[in-house]
XYZ file of C-alpha atoms in Angstrom:
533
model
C -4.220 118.436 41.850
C -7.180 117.524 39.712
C -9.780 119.615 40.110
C -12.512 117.212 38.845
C -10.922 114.845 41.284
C -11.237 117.232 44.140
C -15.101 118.344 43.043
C -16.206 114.823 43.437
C -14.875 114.376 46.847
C -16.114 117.279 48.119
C -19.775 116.586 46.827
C -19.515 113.393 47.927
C -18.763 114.689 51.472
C -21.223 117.382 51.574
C -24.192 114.930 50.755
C -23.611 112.543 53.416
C -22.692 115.458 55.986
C -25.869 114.884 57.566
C -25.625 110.929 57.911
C -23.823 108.748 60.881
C -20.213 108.224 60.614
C -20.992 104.787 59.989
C -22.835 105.726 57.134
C -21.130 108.074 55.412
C -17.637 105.590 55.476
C -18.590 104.164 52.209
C -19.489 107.257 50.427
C -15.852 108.974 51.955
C -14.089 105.537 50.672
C -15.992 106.061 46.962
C -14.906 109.791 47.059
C -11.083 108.623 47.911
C -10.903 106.092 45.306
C -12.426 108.323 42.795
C -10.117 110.649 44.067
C -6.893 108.377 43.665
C -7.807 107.109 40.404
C -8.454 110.499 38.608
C -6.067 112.460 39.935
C -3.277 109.376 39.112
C -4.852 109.513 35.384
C -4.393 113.210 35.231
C -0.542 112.802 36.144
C -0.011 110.698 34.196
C -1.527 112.738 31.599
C 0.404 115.669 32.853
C 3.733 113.318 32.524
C 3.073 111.836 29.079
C 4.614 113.716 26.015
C 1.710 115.938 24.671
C 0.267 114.453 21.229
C 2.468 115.610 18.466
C 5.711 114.512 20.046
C 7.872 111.742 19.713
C 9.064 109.588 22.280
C 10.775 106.310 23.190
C 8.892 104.364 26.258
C 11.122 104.292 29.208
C 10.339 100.664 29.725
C 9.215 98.124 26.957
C 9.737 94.557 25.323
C 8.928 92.469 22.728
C 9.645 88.996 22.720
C 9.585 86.846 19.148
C 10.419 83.501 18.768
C 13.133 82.020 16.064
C 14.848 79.217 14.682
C 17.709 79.193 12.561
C 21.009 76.850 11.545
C 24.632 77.687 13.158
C 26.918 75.508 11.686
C 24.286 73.017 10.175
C 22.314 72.540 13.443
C 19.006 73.634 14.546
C 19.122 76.440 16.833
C 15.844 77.400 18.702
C 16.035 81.456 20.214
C 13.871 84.150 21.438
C 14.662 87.708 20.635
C 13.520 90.427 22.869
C 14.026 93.825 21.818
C 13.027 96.611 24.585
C 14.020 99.728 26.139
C 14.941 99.865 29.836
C 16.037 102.778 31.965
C 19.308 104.020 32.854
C 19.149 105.915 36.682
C 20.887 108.598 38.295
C 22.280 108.014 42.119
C 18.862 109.690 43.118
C 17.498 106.429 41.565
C 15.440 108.468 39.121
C 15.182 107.430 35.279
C 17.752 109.931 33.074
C 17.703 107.943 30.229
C 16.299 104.690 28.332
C 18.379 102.110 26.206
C 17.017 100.230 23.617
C 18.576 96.241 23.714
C 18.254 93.496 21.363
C 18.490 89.823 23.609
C 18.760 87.031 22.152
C 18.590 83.776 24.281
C 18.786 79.977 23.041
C 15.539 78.725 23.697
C 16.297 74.798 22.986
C 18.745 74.313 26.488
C 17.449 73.457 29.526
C 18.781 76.491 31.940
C 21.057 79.046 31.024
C 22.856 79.129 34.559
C 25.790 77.734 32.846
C 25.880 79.795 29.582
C 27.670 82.446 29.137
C 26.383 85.816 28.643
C 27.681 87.968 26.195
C 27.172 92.128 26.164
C 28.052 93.558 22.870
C 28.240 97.438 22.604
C 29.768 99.402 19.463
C 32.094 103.051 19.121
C 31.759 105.673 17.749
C 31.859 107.266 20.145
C 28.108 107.699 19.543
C 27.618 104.951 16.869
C 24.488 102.775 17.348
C 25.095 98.554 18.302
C 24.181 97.722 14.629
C 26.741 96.809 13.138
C 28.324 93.774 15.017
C 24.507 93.238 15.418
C 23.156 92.753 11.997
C 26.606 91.602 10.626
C 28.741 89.810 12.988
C 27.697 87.843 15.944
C 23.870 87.599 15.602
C 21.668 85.484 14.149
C 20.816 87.206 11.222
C 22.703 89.377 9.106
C 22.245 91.951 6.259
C 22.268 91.078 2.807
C 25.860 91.612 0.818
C 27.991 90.046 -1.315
C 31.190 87.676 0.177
C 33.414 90.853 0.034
C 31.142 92.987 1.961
C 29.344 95.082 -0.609
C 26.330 96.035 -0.985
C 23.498 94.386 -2.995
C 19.747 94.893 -3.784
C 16.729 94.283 -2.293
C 18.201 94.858 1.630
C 17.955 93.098 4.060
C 18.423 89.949 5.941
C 19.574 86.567 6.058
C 20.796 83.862 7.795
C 23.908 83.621 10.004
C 25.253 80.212 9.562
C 28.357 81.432 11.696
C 26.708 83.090 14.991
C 27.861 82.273 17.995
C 24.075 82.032 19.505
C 24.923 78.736 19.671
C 27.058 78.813 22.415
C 26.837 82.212 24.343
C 23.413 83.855 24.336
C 23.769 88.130 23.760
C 22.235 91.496 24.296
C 23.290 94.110 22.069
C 23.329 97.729 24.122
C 22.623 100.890 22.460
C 24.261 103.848 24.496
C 22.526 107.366 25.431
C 21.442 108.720 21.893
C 22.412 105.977 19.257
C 19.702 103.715 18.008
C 16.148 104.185 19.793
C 17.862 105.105 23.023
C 17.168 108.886 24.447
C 18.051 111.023 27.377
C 14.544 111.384 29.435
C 13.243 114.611 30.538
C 13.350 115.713 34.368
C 10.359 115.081 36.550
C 9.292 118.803 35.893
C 9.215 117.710 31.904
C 12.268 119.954 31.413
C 15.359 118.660 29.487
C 18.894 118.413 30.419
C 20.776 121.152 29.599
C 23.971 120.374 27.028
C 26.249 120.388 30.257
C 24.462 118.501 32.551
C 24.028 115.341 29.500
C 27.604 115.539 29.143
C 28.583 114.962 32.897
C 26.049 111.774 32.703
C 26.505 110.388 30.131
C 28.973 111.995 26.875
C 32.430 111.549 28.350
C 35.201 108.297 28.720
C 34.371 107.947 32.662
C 30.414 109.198 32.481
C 29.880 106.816 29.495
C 31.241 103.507 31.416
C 29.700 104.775 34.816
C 26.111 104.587 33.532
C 26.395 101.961 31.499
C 27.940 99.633 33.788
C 24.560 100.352 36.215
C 22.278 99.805 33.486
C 24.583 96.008 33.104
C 23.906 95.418 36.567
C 20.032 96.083 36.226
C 19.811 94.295 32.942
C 21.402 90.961 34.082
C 19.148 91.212 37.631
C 16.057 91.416 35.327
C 16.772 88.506 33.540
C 18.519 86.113 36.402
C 21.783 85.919 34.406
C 24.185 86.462 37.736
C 25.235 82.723 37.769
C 25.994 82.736 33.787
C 29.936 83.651 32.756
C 29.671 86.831 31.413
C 31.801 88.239 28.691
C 31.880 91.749 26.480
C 32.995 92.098 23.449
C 33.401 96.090 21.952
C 34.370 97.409 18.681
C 36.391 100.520 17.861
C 35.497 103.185 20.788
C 33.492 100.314 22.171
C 36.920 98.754 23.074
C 37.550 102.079 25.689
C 34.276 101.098 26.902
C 34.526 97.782 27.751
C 37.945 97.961 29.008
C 36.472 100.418 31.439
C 33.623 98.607 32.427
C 35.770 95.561 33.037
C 37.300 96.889 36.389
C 33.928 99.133 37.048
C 32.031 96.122 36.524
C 34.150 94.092 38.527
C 34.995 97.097 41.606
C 31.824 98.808 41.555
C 29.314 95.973 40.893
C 30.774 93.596 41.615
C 29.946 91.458 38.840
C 33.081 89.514 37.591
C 33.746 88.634 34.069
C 35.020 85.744 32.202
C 36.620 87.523 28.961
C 36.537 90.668 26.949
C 37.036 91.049 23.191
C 38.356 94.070 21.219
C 37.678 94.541 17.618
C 39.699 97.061 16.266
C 40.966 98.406 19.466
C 41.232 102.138 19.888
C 44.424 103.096 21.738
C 42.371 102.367 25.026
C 44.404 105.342 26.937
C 47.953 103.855 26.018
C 49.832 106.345 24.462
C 51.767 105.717 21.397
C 52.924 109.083 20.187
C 56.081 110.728 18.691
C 58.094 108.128 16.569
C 56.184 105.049 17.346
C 52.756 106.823 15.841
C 54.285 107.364 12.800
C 56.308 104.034 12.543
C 53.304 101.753 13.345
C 51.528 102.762 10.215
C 53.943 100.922 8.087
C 52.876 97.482 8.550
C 48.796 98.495 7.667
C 50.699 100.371 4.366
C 52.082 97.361 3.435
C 49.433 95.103 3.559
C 46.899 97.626 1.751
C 49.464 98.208 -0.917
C 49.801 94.274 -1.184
C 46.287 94.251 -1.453
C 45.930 96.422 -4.650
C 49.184 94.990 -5.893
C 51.324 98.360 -5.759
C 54.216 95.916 -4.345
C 57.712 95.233 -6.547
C 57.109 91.356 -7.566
C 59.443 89.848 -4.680
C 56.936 91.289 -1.859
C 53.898 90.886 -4.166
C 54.122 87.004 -4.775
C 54.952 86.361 -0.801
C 51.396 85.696 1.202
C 50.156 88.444 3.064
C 51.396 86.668 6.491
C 54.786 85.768 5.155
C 55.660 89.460 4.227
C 53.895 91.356 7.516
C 56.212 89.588 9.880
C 58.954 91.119 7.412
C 57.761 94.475 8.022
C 56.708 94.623 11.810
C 60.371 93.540 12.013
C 61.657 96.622 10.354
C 59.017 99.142 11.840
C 60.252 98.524 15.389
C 64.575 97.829 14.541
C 64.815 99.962 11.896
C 62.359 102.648 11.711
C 61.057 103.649 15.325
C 64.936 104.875 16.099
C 65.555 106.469 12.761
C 62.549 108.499 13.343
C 63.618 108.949 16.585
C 66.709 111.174 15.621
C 64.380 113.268 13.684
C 66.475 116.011 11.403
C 69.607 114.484 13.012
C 69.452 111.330 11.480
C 72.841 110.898 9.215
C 72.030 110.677 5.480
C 73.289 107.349 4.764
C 70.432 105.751 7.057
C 67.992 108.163 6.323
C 68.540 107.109 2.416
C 68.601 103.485 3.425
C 65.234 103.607 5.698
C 63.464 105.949 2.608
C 64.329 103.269 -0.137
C 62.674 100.228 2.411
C 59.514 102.478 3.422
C 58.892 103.135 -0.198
C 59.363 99.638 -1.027
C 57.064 98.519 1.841
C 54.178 101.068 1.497
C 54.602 101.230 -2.405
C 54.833 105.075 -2.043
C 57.892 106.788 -3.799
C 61.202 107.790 -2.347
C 60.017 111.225 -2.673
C 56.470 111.290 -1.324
C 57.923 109.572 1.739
C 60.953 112.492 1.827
C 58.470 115.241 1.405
C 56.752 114.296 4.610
C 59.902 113.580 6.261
C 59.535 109.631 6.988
C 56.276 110.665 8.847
C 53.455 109.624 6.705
C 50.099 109.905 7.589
C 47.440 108.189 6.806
C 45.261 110.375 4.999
C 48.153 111.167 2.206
C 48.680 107.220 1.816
C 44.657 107.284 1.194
C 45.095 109.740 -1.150
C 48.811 108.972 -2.886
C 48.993 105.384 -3.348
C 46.105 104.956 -6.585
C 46.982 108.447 -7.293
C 47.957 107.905 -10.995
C 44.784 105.414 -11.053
C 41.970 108.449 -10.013
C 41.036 106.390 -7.084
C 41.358 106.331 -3.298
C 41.508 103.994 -0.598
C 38.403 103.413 1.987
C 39.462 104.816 5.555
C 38.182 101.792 7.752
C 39.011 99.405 5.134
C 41.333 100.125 1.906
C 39.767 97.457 -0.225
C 37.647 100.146 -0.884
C 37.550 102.589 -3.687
C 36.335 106.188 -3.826
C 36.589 108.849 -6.682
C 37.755 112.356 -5.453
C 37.410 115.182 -8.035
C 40.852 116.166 -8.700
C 43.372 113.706 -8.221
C 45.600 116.644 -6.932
C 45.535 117.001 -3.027
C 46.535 115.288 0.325
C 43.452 113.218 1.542
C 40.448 111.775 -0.275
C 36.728 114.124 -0.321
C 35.010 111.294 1.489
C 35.347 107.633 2.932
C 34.062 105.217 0.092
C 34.118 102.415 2.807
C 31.601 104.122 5.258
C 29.290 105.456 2.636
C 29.351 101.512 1.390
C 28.485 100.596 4.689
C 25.785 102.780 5.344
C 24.185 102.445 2.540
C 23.763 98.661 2.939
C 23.135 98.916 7.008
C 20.498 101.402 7.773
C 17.642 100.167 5.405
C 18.747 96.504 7.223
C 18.286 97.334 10.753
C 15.430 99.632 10.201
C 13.596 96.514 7.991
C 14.923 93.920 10.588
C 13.371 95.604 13.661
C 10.063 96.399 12.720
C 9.473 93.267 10.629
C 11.220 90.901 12.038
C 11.350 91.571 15.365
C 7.862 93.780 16.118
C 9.582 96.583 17.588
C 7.252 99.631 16.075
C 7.948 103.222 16.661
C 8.217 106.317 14.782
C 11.815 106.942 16.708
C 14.049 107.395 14.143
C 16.822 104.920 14.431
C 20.170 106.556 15.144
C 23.102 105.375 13.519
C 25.046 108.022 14.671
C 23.778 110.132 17.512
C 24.948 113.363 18.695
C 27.033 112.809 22.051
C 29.632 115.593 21.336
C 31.723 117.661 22.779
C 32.789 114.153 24.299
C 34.618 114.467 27.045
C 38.289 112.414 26.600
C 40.239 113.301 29.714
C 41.552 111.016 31.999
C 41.422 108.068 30.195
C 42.749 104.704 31.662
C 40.862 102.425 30.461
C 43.590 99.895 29.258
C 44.998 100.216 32.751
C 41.928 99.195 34.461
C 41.498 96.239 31.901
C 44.927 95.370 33.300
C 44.003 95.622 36.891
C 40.414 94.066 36.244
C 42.822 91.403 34.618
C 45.266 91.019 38.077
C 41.871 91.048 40.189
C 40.375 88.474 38.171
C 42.201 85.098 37.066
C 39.035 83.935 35.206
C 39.226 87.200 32.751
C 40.811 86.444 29.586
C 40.919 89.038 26.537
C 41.204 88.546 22.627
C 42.196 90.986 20.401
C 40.758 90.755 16.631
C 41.819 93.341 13.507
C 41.684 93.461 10.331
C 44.802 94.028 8.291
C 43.315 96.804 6.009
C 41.974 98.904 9.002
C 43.647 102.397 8.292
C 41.885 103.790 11.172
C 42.591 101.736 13.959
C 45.434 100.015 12.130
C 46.393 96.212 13.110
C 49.946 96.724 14.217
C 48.701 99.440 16.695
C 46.523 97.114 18.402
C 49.359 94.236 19.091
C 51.296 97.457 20.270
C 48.477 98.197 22.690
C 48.422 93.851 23.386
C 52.184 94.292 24.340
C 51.869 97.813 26.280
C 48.942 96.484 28.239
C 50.640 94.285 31.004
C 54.710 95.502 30.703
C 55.395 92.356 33.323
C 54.570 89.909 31.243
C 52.667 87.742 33.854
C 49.410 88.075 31.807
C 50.229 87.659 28.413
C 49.010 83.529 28.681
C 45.829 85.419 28.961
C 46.295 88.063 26.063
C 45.729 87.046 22.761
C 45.913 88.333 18.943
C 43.770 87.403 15.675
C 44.230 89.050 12.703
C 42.147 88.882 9.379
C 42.724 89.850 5.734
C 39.729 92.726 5.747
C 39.163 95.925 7.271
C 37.871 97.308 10.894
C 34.677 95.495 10.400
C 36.329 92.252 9.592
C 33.431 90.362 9.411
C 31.887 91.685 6.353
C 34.213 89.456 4.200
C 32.174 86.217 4.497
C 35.308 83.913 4.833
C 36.260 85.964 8.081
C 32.623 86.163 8.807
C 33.119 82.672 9.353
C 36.951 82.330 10.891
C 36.130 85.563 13.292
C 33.052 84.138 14.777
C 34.805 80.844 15.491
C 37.474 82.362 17.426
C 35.017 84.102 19.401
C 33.334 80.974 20.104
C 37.176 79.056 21.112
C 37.581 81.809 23.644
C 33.940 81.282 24.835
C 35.226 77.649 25.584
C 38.522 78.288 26.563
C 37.767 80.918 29.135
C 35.051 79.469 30.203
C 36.820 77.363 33.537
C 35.567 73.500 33.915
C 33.328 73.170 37.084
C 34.414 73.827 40.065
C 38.188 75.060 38.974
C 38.944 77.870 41.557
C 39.809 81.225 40.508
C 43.319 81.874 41.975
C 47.086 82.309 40.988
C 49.472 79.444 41.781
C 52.912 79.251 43.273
């Protein structure tokens, strides 16, 4: 209680002790209000961080307004960048997420536009980089290749899809400006008890599917088709949040996009692991010409057909006899790995047909002193000995980085007004991360059977060594074994890495299939949602 508070009421009361009850009512009302307003000043005193902390406000916004040019029209926008609370079941505030929003402002309602929710992986990596170099308005400053170049910063998105879906880019529990909140007693969470809400596969979609539900409430989106659209360990969330969405909110969806799909909870281990790298080898290796001159002068997507066929007739059941295997075929499948993955006969022997993809990293520019970029092999790093079996460092996330973080960090404050002295997380800390029971690609499928309206696209990049193209149309095909859904299933590939939209030319080809699935899965008026006989 506060005791200056309770000193003035009591003064108050003992002066007018001798008056009428009549007249002493508006002397007790004084003392109450005085009471009520101090006393609410001094908790909130008590509940504000003391002066020389930092921290994020639970609930905030900041609205600018834009215009810009998506394919040579004039779009009109508003971005609002805020924080707003995640809750517990107790409906008390655990946690606040910072958003970016972006609405077209130049349309008459937005009941009939569709919403998108973008979140990226990690886990624990911030919603920056589909952000400020993919589906936004505005993206950071590099060359057409994706490099980076001086002074940072931002420019114009001539390829957004703001022009036909308006989106709000999530940043989970610790990534970007969004925190974990202390208890009503000021204490923190312990380590465990962050974990169970919010650092896990099931905690992670669980939270953030309430804080969806909130979000589109606050802003009267409930009547727009909604979509989400994930990248990398953002795909295991939104294939989660699909069916939690859709059985726990009750909010139904119209699509979902993966970019560079994880495995989603699909397993694909044993000879198929090791087989489905071949197809990614052979298109990096065409890339930096390591290819015997037949393969070499084909086009990329005349000679990966070639391969896939081989990687699932030829090589998933020769690895599948392991040491077995009779020599003949063993020699035959070495001499056609080698010639796919430009490796040597004896590099691929050595590891027994089972390559991984650190040693192709390291092997295949051997002789050269360079290495290839995890997340996308265009890239080149320099190890210091040219001995060893995987590179010192990824040259395509230290590339990335470096052309990112002074973006978003610029782009924020100066664009968008969003001041604090938060720093911005890139990467926050959300580990140990809790993996276990993880179906996420089966409750995509169910969400899918549930739904007839929800449609999903698949986009990769052929150079992706880390979530490698020909694993995610292996996940596409393991997702619905029936085969009733596949008209609603769909695969786009591009001739970059994991972030395929760095390369400006897939910029551009990546953001208009986004915006043909908008309009394809987006059903004319009044067409029912239901399954025909």
């Amino acid at each position: 209680m506060n005791k200056q508070a309770l000193n003035l009421v009591t003064s108050l009361v003992s002066f007018r002790h001798g008056d009428n009850k009549h007249k002493a009512l508006p002397w007790l009302m004084a003392a109450m209000l005085a009471f009520v307003s101090l006393n609410a000043s001094a908790s909130e005193d008590e509940k504000s961080p003391s002066a020389h902390a930092r921290a994020m406000k639970i609930d905030s916004s900041v609205v600018t307004e834009h215009e810009t040019k998506i394919l040579g029209k004039r779009v009109k926008y508003s971005a609002t960048t805020g924080t707003q609370p995640a809750w517990n079941s107790k409906d008390e505030a655990v946690a606040t997420l910072f958003y970016t929003y972006y609405q077209r402002t130049d349309v008459k309602e937005n009941t009939e536009r569709p919403l998108i929710i973008s979140f990226n992986g990690g886990p624990g990596s911030a919603s920056v980089w589909m952000h400020v170099a993919y589906t936004g308005p505005r993206i950071l400053n590099i060359d057409d290749e994706g490099y980076p170049v001086q002074p940072y910063g931002v420019q114009t998105n001539p390829y957004s899809i703001l022009d036909v879906a308006d989106i709000v880019f999530v940043n989970p529990v610790n990534t970007g400006y969004s925190r974990v909140l202390p208890k009503a007693d000021g204490s923190m969470p312990s380590q465990d008890e962050q974990q169970k809400m919010f650092f896990g596969v099931n905690a992670d979609i669980s939270y953030l599917a309430d804080w969806v539900n909130t979000f589109v409430t606050r802003n009267n989106r409930w009547r727009s088709p909604k979509y989400l659209i994930g990248e990398s360990y953002g795909t295991t969330r939104v294939s989660g949040l699909a069916l939690e969405l859709q059985n726990r909110q009750w909010m139904y969806l119209n699509g979902v996009v993966l970019v560079s799909p994880t495995d989603i909870g699909i397993e694909r281990n044993g000879p198929v692991k090791a087989a489905n790298r071949l197809p990614y080898f052979a298109a990096a290796a065409w890339y930096h010409n390591k290819l015997e001159p037949e393969l070499q002068n084909k086009d990329l997507t005349e000679l990966l057909p070639e391969v896939e066929d081989f990687t699932i007739n030829k090589l998933i059941p020769a690895l599948a006899k392991g040491g077995f295997i009779g020599e003949a075929e063993k020699r035959a499948v070495l001499k056609q790995m080698a010639r796919y993955s430009g490796l040597s006969e004896t590099s691929i022997a050595q590891n027994n047909l089972d390559v991984s993809t650190a040693f192709f990293w390291k092997d295949l520019l051997r002789d050269e002193g360079k290495t290839l970029g995890r997340l996308d092999s265009r890239y080149l790093g320099i190890d210091a000995k040219q001995s060893g079996d995987r590179p010192d460092y990824w040259a395509e996330l230290t590339s990335w980085l470096h052309s990112f973080t002074p973006a978003i960090n610029y782009y924020l404050r100066e664009e968008l007004n969003y001041k604090t002295d938060i720093k911005y997380n890139m990467f926050g800390n959300v580990h140990p991360w809790d993996r276990s029971n993880n179906q996420t690609g089966e409750n995509l499928r169910l969400a899918m059977a549930q739904n007839p309206y929800l449609n999903v696209m698949i986009q990769a990049g052929y150079y992706d060594g880390a979530t490698n193209y020909f694993d995610a149309k292996y996940t596409m095909w393991q997702l619905d074994q029936s085969g009733n859904l596949k008209d609603r299933l769909s695969f786009k590939g591009y001739r970059s890495g994991h972030m395929m939209y760095l390369r400006r030319d897939d910029l551009k080809q990546s953001n208009q299939d986004l915006r043909e699935f908008i309009q394809a899965s987006t059903p004319v008026k009044g067409a029912p949602a239901m399954y025909k006989r």
